Short mmCIF file of C-alpha atoms in Angstrom, two decimals:
data_model
loop_
_atom_site.label_atom_id
_atom_site.label_comp_id
_atom_site.label_asym_id
_atom_site.label_seq_id
_atom_site.Cartn_x
_atom_site.Cartn_y
_atom_site.Cartn_z
CA UNK A 1 -83.37 66.01 -29.59
CA UNK A 2 -81.62 62.70 -28.74
CA UNK A 3 -77.95 62.49 -29.65
CA UNK A 4 -76.78 60.20 -32.44
CA UNK A 5 -75.75 56.80 -31.12
CA UNK A 6 -73.35 55.04 -33.51
CA UNK A 7 -73.99 51.32 -34.03
CA UNK A 8 -71.69 48.73 -32.58
CA UNK A 9 -69.35 47.31 -35.23
CA UNK A 10 -69.84 43.77 -36.50
CA UNK A 11 -67.10 41.21 -35.86
CA UNK A 12 -65.61 38.50 -38.05
CA UNK A 13 -65.26 34.84 -36.97
CA UNK A 14 -61.97 35.67 -35.20
CA UNK A 15 -63.44 38.44 -33.07
CA UNK A 16 -61.95 41.31 -35.08
CA UNK A 17 -64.34 44.27 -35.16
CA UNK A 18 -64.83 45.76 -38.62
CA UNK A 19 -64.54 49.54 -38.34
CA UNK A 20 -62.59 50.51 -41.45
CA UNK A 21 -63.67 50.55 -45.11
CA UNK A 22 -61.44 51.28 -48.09
CA UNK A 23 -63.68 52.44 -50.95
CA UNK A 24 -62.20 52.68 -54.46
CA UNK A 25 -63.73 55.41 -56.61
CA UNK A 26 -62.06 54.35 -59.85
CA UNK A 27 -59.60 51.88 -61.32
CA UNK A 28 -58.17 54.66 -63.49
CA UNK A 29 -55.05 56.64 -62.68
CA UNK A 30 -52.88 59.32 -64.26
CA UNK A 31 -49.78 57.34 -63.17
CA UNK A 32 -48.76 53.80 -64.18
CA UNK A 33 -46.77 52.65 -61.15
CA UNK A 34 -44.99 49.40 -61.91
CA UNK A 35 -46.04 47.62 -58.70
CA UNK A 36 -49.67 48.73 -59.04
CA UNK A 37 -50.69 48.18 -62.67
CA UNK A 38 -49.53 47.12 -66.09
CA UNK A 39 -48.31 49.77 -68.52
CA UNK A 40 -51.19 49.10 -70.92
CA UNK A 41 -54.19 48.66 -68.66
CA UNK A 42 -57.72 47.87 -69.79
CA UNK A 43 -59.99 49.97 -67.61
CA UNK A 44 -63.58 49.23 -66.70
CA UNK A 45 -66.36 50.85 -68.75
CA UNK A 46 -68.38 53.46 -66.87
CA UNK A 47 -71.52 51.31 -66.70
CA UNK A 48 -69.56 48.61 -64.85
CA UNK A 49 -68.49 50.77 -61.92
CA UNK A 50 -70.38 52.18 -58.96
CA UNK A 51 -71.99 55.55 -59.57
CA UNK A 52 -71.18 58.28 -57.08
CA UNK A 53 -74.68 57.88 -55.67
CA UNK A 54 -74.12 54.13 -55.26
CA UNK A 55 -70.84 54.83 -53.48
CA UNK A 56 -72.67 57.11 -51.08
CA UNK A 57 -75.41 54.55 -50.50
CA UNK A 58 -72.85 51.84 -49.77
CA UNK A 59 -71.00 54.13 -47.36
CA UNK A 60 -74.24 54.76 -45.48
CA UNK A 61 -74.89 51.01 -45.22
CA UNK A 62 -71.38 50.28 -43.97
CA UNK A 63 -71.60 53.06 -41.38
CA UNK A 64 -74.92 51.57 -40.22
CA UNK A 65 -72.95 48.36 -39.59
CA UNK A 66 -70.38 50.10 -37.41
CA UNK A 67 -67.74 51.35 -39.86
CA UNK A 68 -66.16 54.48 -38.38
CA UNK A 69 -63.31 55.18 -40.79
CA UNK A 70 -63.59 55.50 -44.57
CA UNK A 71 -60.61 55.78 -46.90
CA UNK A 72 -61.17 56.82 -50.52
CA UNK A 73 -58.77 55.10 -52.89
CA UNK A 74 -58.31 54.22 -56.55
CA UNK A 75 -56.52 54.19 -59.00
CA UNK A 76 -56.31 57.88 -58.32
CA UNK A 77 -59.57 58.98 -56.67
CA UNK A 78 -59.27 62.57 -57.86
CA UNK A 79 -59.44 61.63 -61.56
CA UNK A 80 -63.08 60.53 -61.01
CA UNK A 81 -65.43 63.10 -62.57
CA UNK A 82 -67.32 65.13 -59.93
CA UNK A 83 -65.61 63.24 -57.08
CA UNK A 84 -65.82 66.32 -54.85
CA UNK A 85 -69.61 65.99 -54.67
CA UNK A 86 -69.18 62.56 -53.13
CA UNK A 87 -66.48 63.74 -50.72
CA UNK A 88 -68.76 66.53 -49.51
CA UNK A 89 -71.64 64.09 -48.96
CA UNK A 90 -69.40 61.63 -47.10
CA UNK A 91 -67.93 64.41 -44.98
CA UNK A 92 -71.43 65.15 -43.65
CA UNK A 93 -72.42 61.50 -43.12
CA UNK A 94 -73.73 60.96 -39.56
CA UNK A 95 -71.74 58.35 -37.67
CA UNK A 96 -68.64 58.51 -39.86
CA UNK A 97 -65.81 59.60 -37.59
CA UNK A 98 -62.92 59.78 -40.04
CA UNK A 99 -62.80 60.48 -43.79
CA UNK A 100 -59.34 60.05 -45.32
CA UNK A 101 -57.85 59.57 -48.79
CA UNK A 102 -54.94 57.88 -50.52
CA UNK A 103 -53.58 59.73 -53.55
CA UNK A 104 -50.51 60.04 -55.75
CA UNK A 105 -50.50 63.75 -54.91
CA UNK A 106 -50.41 65.08 -58.46
CA UNK A 107 -53.80 66.84 -58.22
CA UNK A 108 -53.47 68.27 -54.71
CA UNK A 109 -52.48 71.72 -55.96
CA UNK A 110 -55.90 71.86 -57.64
CA UNK A 111 -58.08 70.14 -55.03
CA UNK A 112 -56.31 70.32 -51.67
CA UNK A 113 -58.30 73.24 -50.29
CA UNK A 114 -61.60 71.76 -51.50
CA UNK A 115 -60.81 68.44 -49.83
CA UNK A 116 -60.16 70.15 -46.51
CA UNK A 117 -63.44 72.07 -46.74
CA UNK A 118 -65.33 68.88 -47.60
CA UNK A 119 -64.18 67.14 -44.43
CA UNK A 120 -61.15 65.04 -45.41
CA UNK A 121 -59.03 64.80 -42.27
CA UNK A 122 -55.87 63.03 -43.39
CA UNK A 123 -54.02 62.08 -46.57
CA UNK A 124 -51.70 59.27 -47.56
CA UNK A 125 -49.53 60.34 -50.50
CA UNK A 126 -47.59 57.79 -52.52
CA UNK A 127 -43.98 58.88 -52.94
CA UNK A 128 -41.47 56.21 -53.94
CA UNK A 129 -38.51 58.37 -54.93
CA UNK A 130 -37.12 61.90 -54.77
CA UNK A 131 -34.89 61.22 -57.78
CA UNK A 132 -36.62 62.35 -61.02
CA UNK A 133 -35.21 59.47 -63.08
CA UNK A 134 -36.16 56.81 -60.51
CA UNK A 135 -39.56 58.43 -59.99
CA UNK A 136 -40.19 58.22 -63.73
CA UNK A 137 -39.01 54.61 -63.84
CA UNK A 138 -41.47 53.61 -61.10
CA UNK A 139 -44.48 55.75 -62.00
CA UNK A 140 -43.92 55.97 -65.75
CA UNK A 141 -44.53 59.74 -65.46
CA UNK A 142 -42.36 62.82 -64.97
CA UNK A 143 -44.58 64.54 -62.38
CA UNK A 144 -42.33 64.46 -59.31
CA UNK A 145 -42.25 68.26 -59.01
CA UNK A 146 -46.04 68.37 -59.21
CA UNK A 147 -46.35 65.81 -56.40
CA UNK A 148 -43.97 67.74 -54.15
CA UNK A 149 -45.90 70.95 -54.85
CA UNK A 150 -49.12 69.09 -54.09
CA UNK A 151 -47.82 67.98 -50.70
CA UNK A 152 -47.00 71.58 -49.81
CA UNK A 153 -50.43 72.73 -51.02
CA UNK A 154 -52.14 70.06 -48.91
CA UNK A 155 -50.20 71.13 -45.82
CA UNK A 156 -51.15 74.76 -46.45
CA UNK A 157 -54.81 73.70 -46.72
CA UNK A 158 -54.66 72.03 -43.32
CA UNK A 159 -54.87 68.46 -44.60
CA UNK A 160 -52.80 66.87 -41.92
CA UNK A 161 -51.16 64.87 -40.68
CA UNK A 162 -49.98 63.75 -44.10
CA UNK A 163 -48.32 60.36 -44.43
CA UNK A 164 -46.03 59.37 -47.28
CA UNK A 165 -46.27 55.79 -48.55
CA UNK A 166 -43.12 54.33 -50.09
CA UNK A 167 -43.20 50.88 -51.69
CA UNK A 168 -39.68 49.49 -51.37
CA UNK A 169 -38.04 47.77 -54.34
CA UNK A 170 -34.56 46.29 -54.22
CA UNK A 171 -32.20 47.77 -56.77
CA UNK A 172 -34.66 50.53 -57.64
CA UNK A 173 -35.36 52.78 -54.64
CA UNK A 174 -33.90 50.93 -51.64
CA UNK A 175 -30.95 53.33 -51.70
CA UNK A 176 -33.27 56.30 -51.12
CA UNK A 177 -34.86 55.30 -47.82
CA UNK A 178 -32.57 57.61 -45.84
CA UNK A 179 -33.17 60.61 -48.12
CA UNK A 180 -36.93 60.00 -48.08
CA UNK A 181 -36.84 59.86 -44.29
CA UNK A 182 -34.86 63.10 -44.11
CA UNK A 183 -37.41 64.72 -46.42
CA UNK A 184 -40.29 63.53 -44.22
CA UNK A 185 -38.60 64.75 -41.03
CA UNK A 186 -37.81 68.12 -42.58
CA UNK A 187 -41.36 68.62 -43.82
CA UNK A 188 -43.10 67.36 -40.68
CA UNK A 189 -44.60 64.38 -42.53
CA UNK A 190 -45.13 60.82 -41.42
CA UNK A 191 -43.72 58.13 -43.70
CA UNK A 192 -44.46 54.42 -44.07
CA UNK A 193 -42.14 52.02 -45.89
CA UNK A 194 -44.14 49.18 -47.43
CA UNK A 195 -43.02 45.74 -48.51
CA UNK A 196 -44.02 45.01 -52.10
CA UNK A 197 -47.04 42.72 -52.33
CA UNK A 198 -47.55 39.98 -54.96
CA UNK A 199 -50.72 41.36 -56.53
CA UNK A 200 -51.36 41.27 -60.28
CA UNK A 201 -49.57 39.29 -62.97
CA UNK A 202 -46.54 41.30 -64.04
CA UNK A 203 -45.11 38.36 -65.96
CA UNK A 204 -42.45 37.77 -63.29
CA UNK A 205 -42.21 37.22 -59.57
CA UNK A 206 -41.22 39.77 -56.94
CA UNK A 207 -38.34 37.79 -55.47
CA UNK A 208 -35.72 39.90 -57.22
CA UNK A 209 -37.14 43.26 -56.10
CA UNK A 210 -38.46 42.37 -52.65
CA UNK A 211 -36.91 44.46 -49.87
CA UNK A 212 -37.97 43.66 -46.32
CA UNK A 213 -39.02 46.01 -43.56
CA UNK A 214 -36.32 44.47 -41.37
CA UNK A 215 -33.63 45.45 -43.89
CA UNK A 216 -35.09 48.94 -44.13
CA UNK A 217 -35.15 49.36 -40.35
CA UNK A 218 -31.53 48.21 -40.09
CA UNK A 219 -30.55 50.71 -42.78
CA UNK A 220 -32.34 53.61 -41.10
CA UNK A 221 -31.00 52.78 -37.64
CA UNK A 222 -27.50 53.44 -38.97
CA UNK A 223 -28.53 57.04 -39.73
CA UNK A 224 -31.19 57.93 -37.16
CA UNK A 225 -31.66 57.29 -33.41
CA UNK A 226 -34.97 55.50 -33.86
CA UNK A 227 -37.16 54.91 -30.82
CA UNK A 228 -40.02 52.38 -31.04
CA UNK A 229 -43.51 53.77 -30.55
CA UNK A 230 -46.76 52.10 -29.53
CA UNK A 231 -48.78 54.59 -31.57
CA UNK A 232 -51.23 53.41 -34.21
CA UNK A 233 -53.05 55.14 -37.07
CA UNK A 234 -55.64 52.37 -37.19
CA UNK A 235 -53.76 50.59 -39.97
CA UNK A 236 -51.03 47.96 -40.19
CA UNK A 237 -47.99 50.22 -39.78
CA UNK A 238 -45.61 49.82 -36.84
CA UNK A 239 -44.07 53.17 -35.94
CA UNK A 240 -40.78 54.58 -34.75
CA UNK A 241 -39.82 58.14 -33.87
CA UNK A 242 -36.69 60.28 -34.09
CA UNK A 243 -36.16 62.51 -31.02
CA UNK A 244 -36.78 66.18 -31.76
CA UNK A 245 -39.11 65.59 -34.71
CA UNK A 246 -42.89 65.31 -34.98
CA UNK A 247 -42.80 62.72 -37.77
CA UNK A 248 -43.51 59.03 -37.34
CA UNK A 249 -41.58 56.45 -39.36
CA UNK A 250 -43.63 53.34 -40.05
CA UNK A 251 -43.10 49.94 -41.60
CA UNK A 252 -45.85 47.90 -43.24
CA UNK A 253 -44.63 44.33 -43.51
CA UNK A 254 -47.26 41.93 -44.90
CA UNK A 255 -44.52 39.33 -45.48
CA UNK A 256 -42.09 39.47 -42.61
CA UNK A 257 -44.42 40.70 -39.83
CA UNK A 258 -47.92 39.59 -40.72
CA UNK A 259 -50.49 42.08 -39.39
CA UNK A 260 -53.64 40.02 -40.01
CA UNK A 261 -54.36 39.38 -36.34
CA UNK A 262 -55.56 42.98 -35.94
CA UNK A 263 -57.17 43.47 -39.37
CA UNK A 264 -60.30 45.59 -39.07
CA UNK A 265 -60.69 46.36 -42.78
CA UNK A 266 -62.88 45.62 -45.74
CA UNK A 267 -62.29 46.77 -49.31
CA UNK A 268 -64.80 47.65 -52.03
CA UNK A 269 -63.51 47.96 -55.57
CA UNK A 270 -64.69 50.50 -58.14
CA UNK A 271 -67.02 47.90 -59.62
CA UNK A 272 -68.54 47.15 -56.25
CA UNK A 273 -66.78 43.92 -55.35
CA UNK A 274 -66.33 43.50 -51.61
CA UNK A 275 -63.07 41.82 -50.55
CA UNK A 276 -62.75 40.86 -46.87
CA UNK A 277 -59.02 40.17 -47.42
CA UNK A 278 -56.52 41.91 -49.70
CA UNK A 279 -54.52 38.71 -50.19
CA UNK A 280 -57.43 36.42 -51.12
CA UNK A 281 -59.49 36.06 -54.29
CA UNK A 282 -62.86 35.57 -52.60
CA UNK A 283 -65.14 38.56 -53.10
CA UNK A 284 -68.84 39.45 -53.07
CA UNK A 285 -70.42 41.44 -55.93
CA UNK A 286 -72.46 44.25 -54.36
CA UNK A 287 -73.20 46.23 -57.53
CA UNK A 288 -75.87 43.82 -58.86
CA UNK A 289 -77.60 43.87 -55.47
CA UNK A 290 -77.58 47.67 -55.32
CA UNK A 291 -79.19 47.90 -58.75
CA UNK A 292 -81.64 45.04 -58.21
CA UNK A 293 -82.85 46.62 -54.94
CA UNK A 294 -82.65 50.39 -55.45
CA UNK A 295 -85.03 51.14 -52.56
CA UNK A 296 -84.15 48.33 -50.17
CA UNK A 297 -80.84 48.14 -48.32
CA UNK A 298 -81.41 44.89 -46.43
CA UNK A 299 -80.22 42.53 -49.22
CA UNK A 300 -76.99 44.53 -49.45
CA UNK A 301 -76.58 44.53 -45.66
CA UNK A 302 -77.03 40.77 -45.54
CA UNK A 303 -74.45 40.25 -48.29
CA UNK A 304 -71.96 42.36 -46.35
CA UNK A 305 -72.63 40.45 -43.13
CA UNK A 306 -72.15 37.14 -44.95
CA UNK A 307 -68.84 38.38 -46.37
CA UNK A 308 -67.65 39.43 -42.92
CA UNK A 309 -68.60 35.99 -41.62
CA UNK A 310 -66.29 34.48 -44.24
CA UNK A 311 -63.33 36.81 -43.64
CA UNK A 312 -60.24 34.57 -43.51
CA UNK A 313 -57.79 34.63 -40.65
CA UNK A 314 -55.07 36.03 -42.89
CA UNK A 315 -53.25 36.16 -46.18
CA UNK A 316 -50.25 34.12 -47.32
CA UNK A 317 -48.09 36.45 -49.38
CA UNK A 318 -44.85 34.63 -48.58
CA UNK A 319 -45.72 31.64 -50.76
CA UNK A 320 -46.86 33.87 -53.64
CA UNK A 321 -43.74 35.92 -54.23
CA UNK A 322 -42.63 34.01 -57.31
CA UNK A 323 -46.10 33.17 -58.64
CA UNK A 324 -48.91 35.48 -57.44
CA UNK A 325 -52.25 33.79 -56.81
CA UNK A 326 -54.17 37.09 -56.60
CA UNK A 327 -54.10 38.22 -60.23
CA UNK A 328 -55.99 41.49 -59.86
CA UNK A 329 -53.71 44.53 -59.80
CA UNK A 330 -53.63 46.83 -56.79
CA UNK A 331 -55.28 49.54 -58.89
CA UNK A 332 -58.23 47.21 -59.43
CA UNK A 333 -58.56 46.35 -55.74
CA UNK A 334 -58.10 49.88 -54.43
CA UNK A 335 -54.71 51.08 -53.23
#
């Protein structure tokens, strides 16, 4: 029997090969993080979002176009009813080399072992504070202990390496970067500090809360002997290491160190909108095509190829800090 030969990935107009898809399973979440969504969100009705079967069909099409890595996002992907069925199907998808997930961690005690069995290789867990009061201020929940228990459960299930994602906010959690790093080092976790992005209309700009990666690096260098690393996880983070520890410390800086020149990603929202760029409004609606052509993938493939052909060279977050131009919240795009 001939071996499976994966397709060559398609490239955008700037020669960047598209090998990475972020697929949002739901816009719903059991948290209400202040940088991700409004406190009183209006969520999409079920009929307006991709079914699990449509998600699987889309994943197959993207893999046929050369996508090698698939990240499941949300909202919180694990609040989607019967999501494990989809994870199991994706884990067995020929040609898909890496299945990963971003989560807030609150449901890992329940599902961590099942995720590992289904083929999830790595997790990104959002953790913005180790202080219960600050955690509640940011997430609008009191589930910090549950998240920390979930991280331990995921490690015990073999879901590693696990990376923590921390969105930095001046005057809110910027004083915790050292303690978060110490926690990551002690637990053998990677951690990425992320500059806040101007997505969604919060009724105010981000200028007052923006904290740069450069400031964070300066702060951490006062406490740790950081050594730059050339390692990459396939995403936008730039990593550093502390001698004697397995953890990587990363910085994702869409403002101060634009990473668009190496962008290999596409995003599909829960309602099937394909966005070639996180920081742009231009998207392609794939859901109507999927339902209009239930037995024919070519129209969907062509729409994807056309979207890739229109992928912009980069975003411009710096000019949007006070007045965001992308008004969809991160939970709507897929975190």
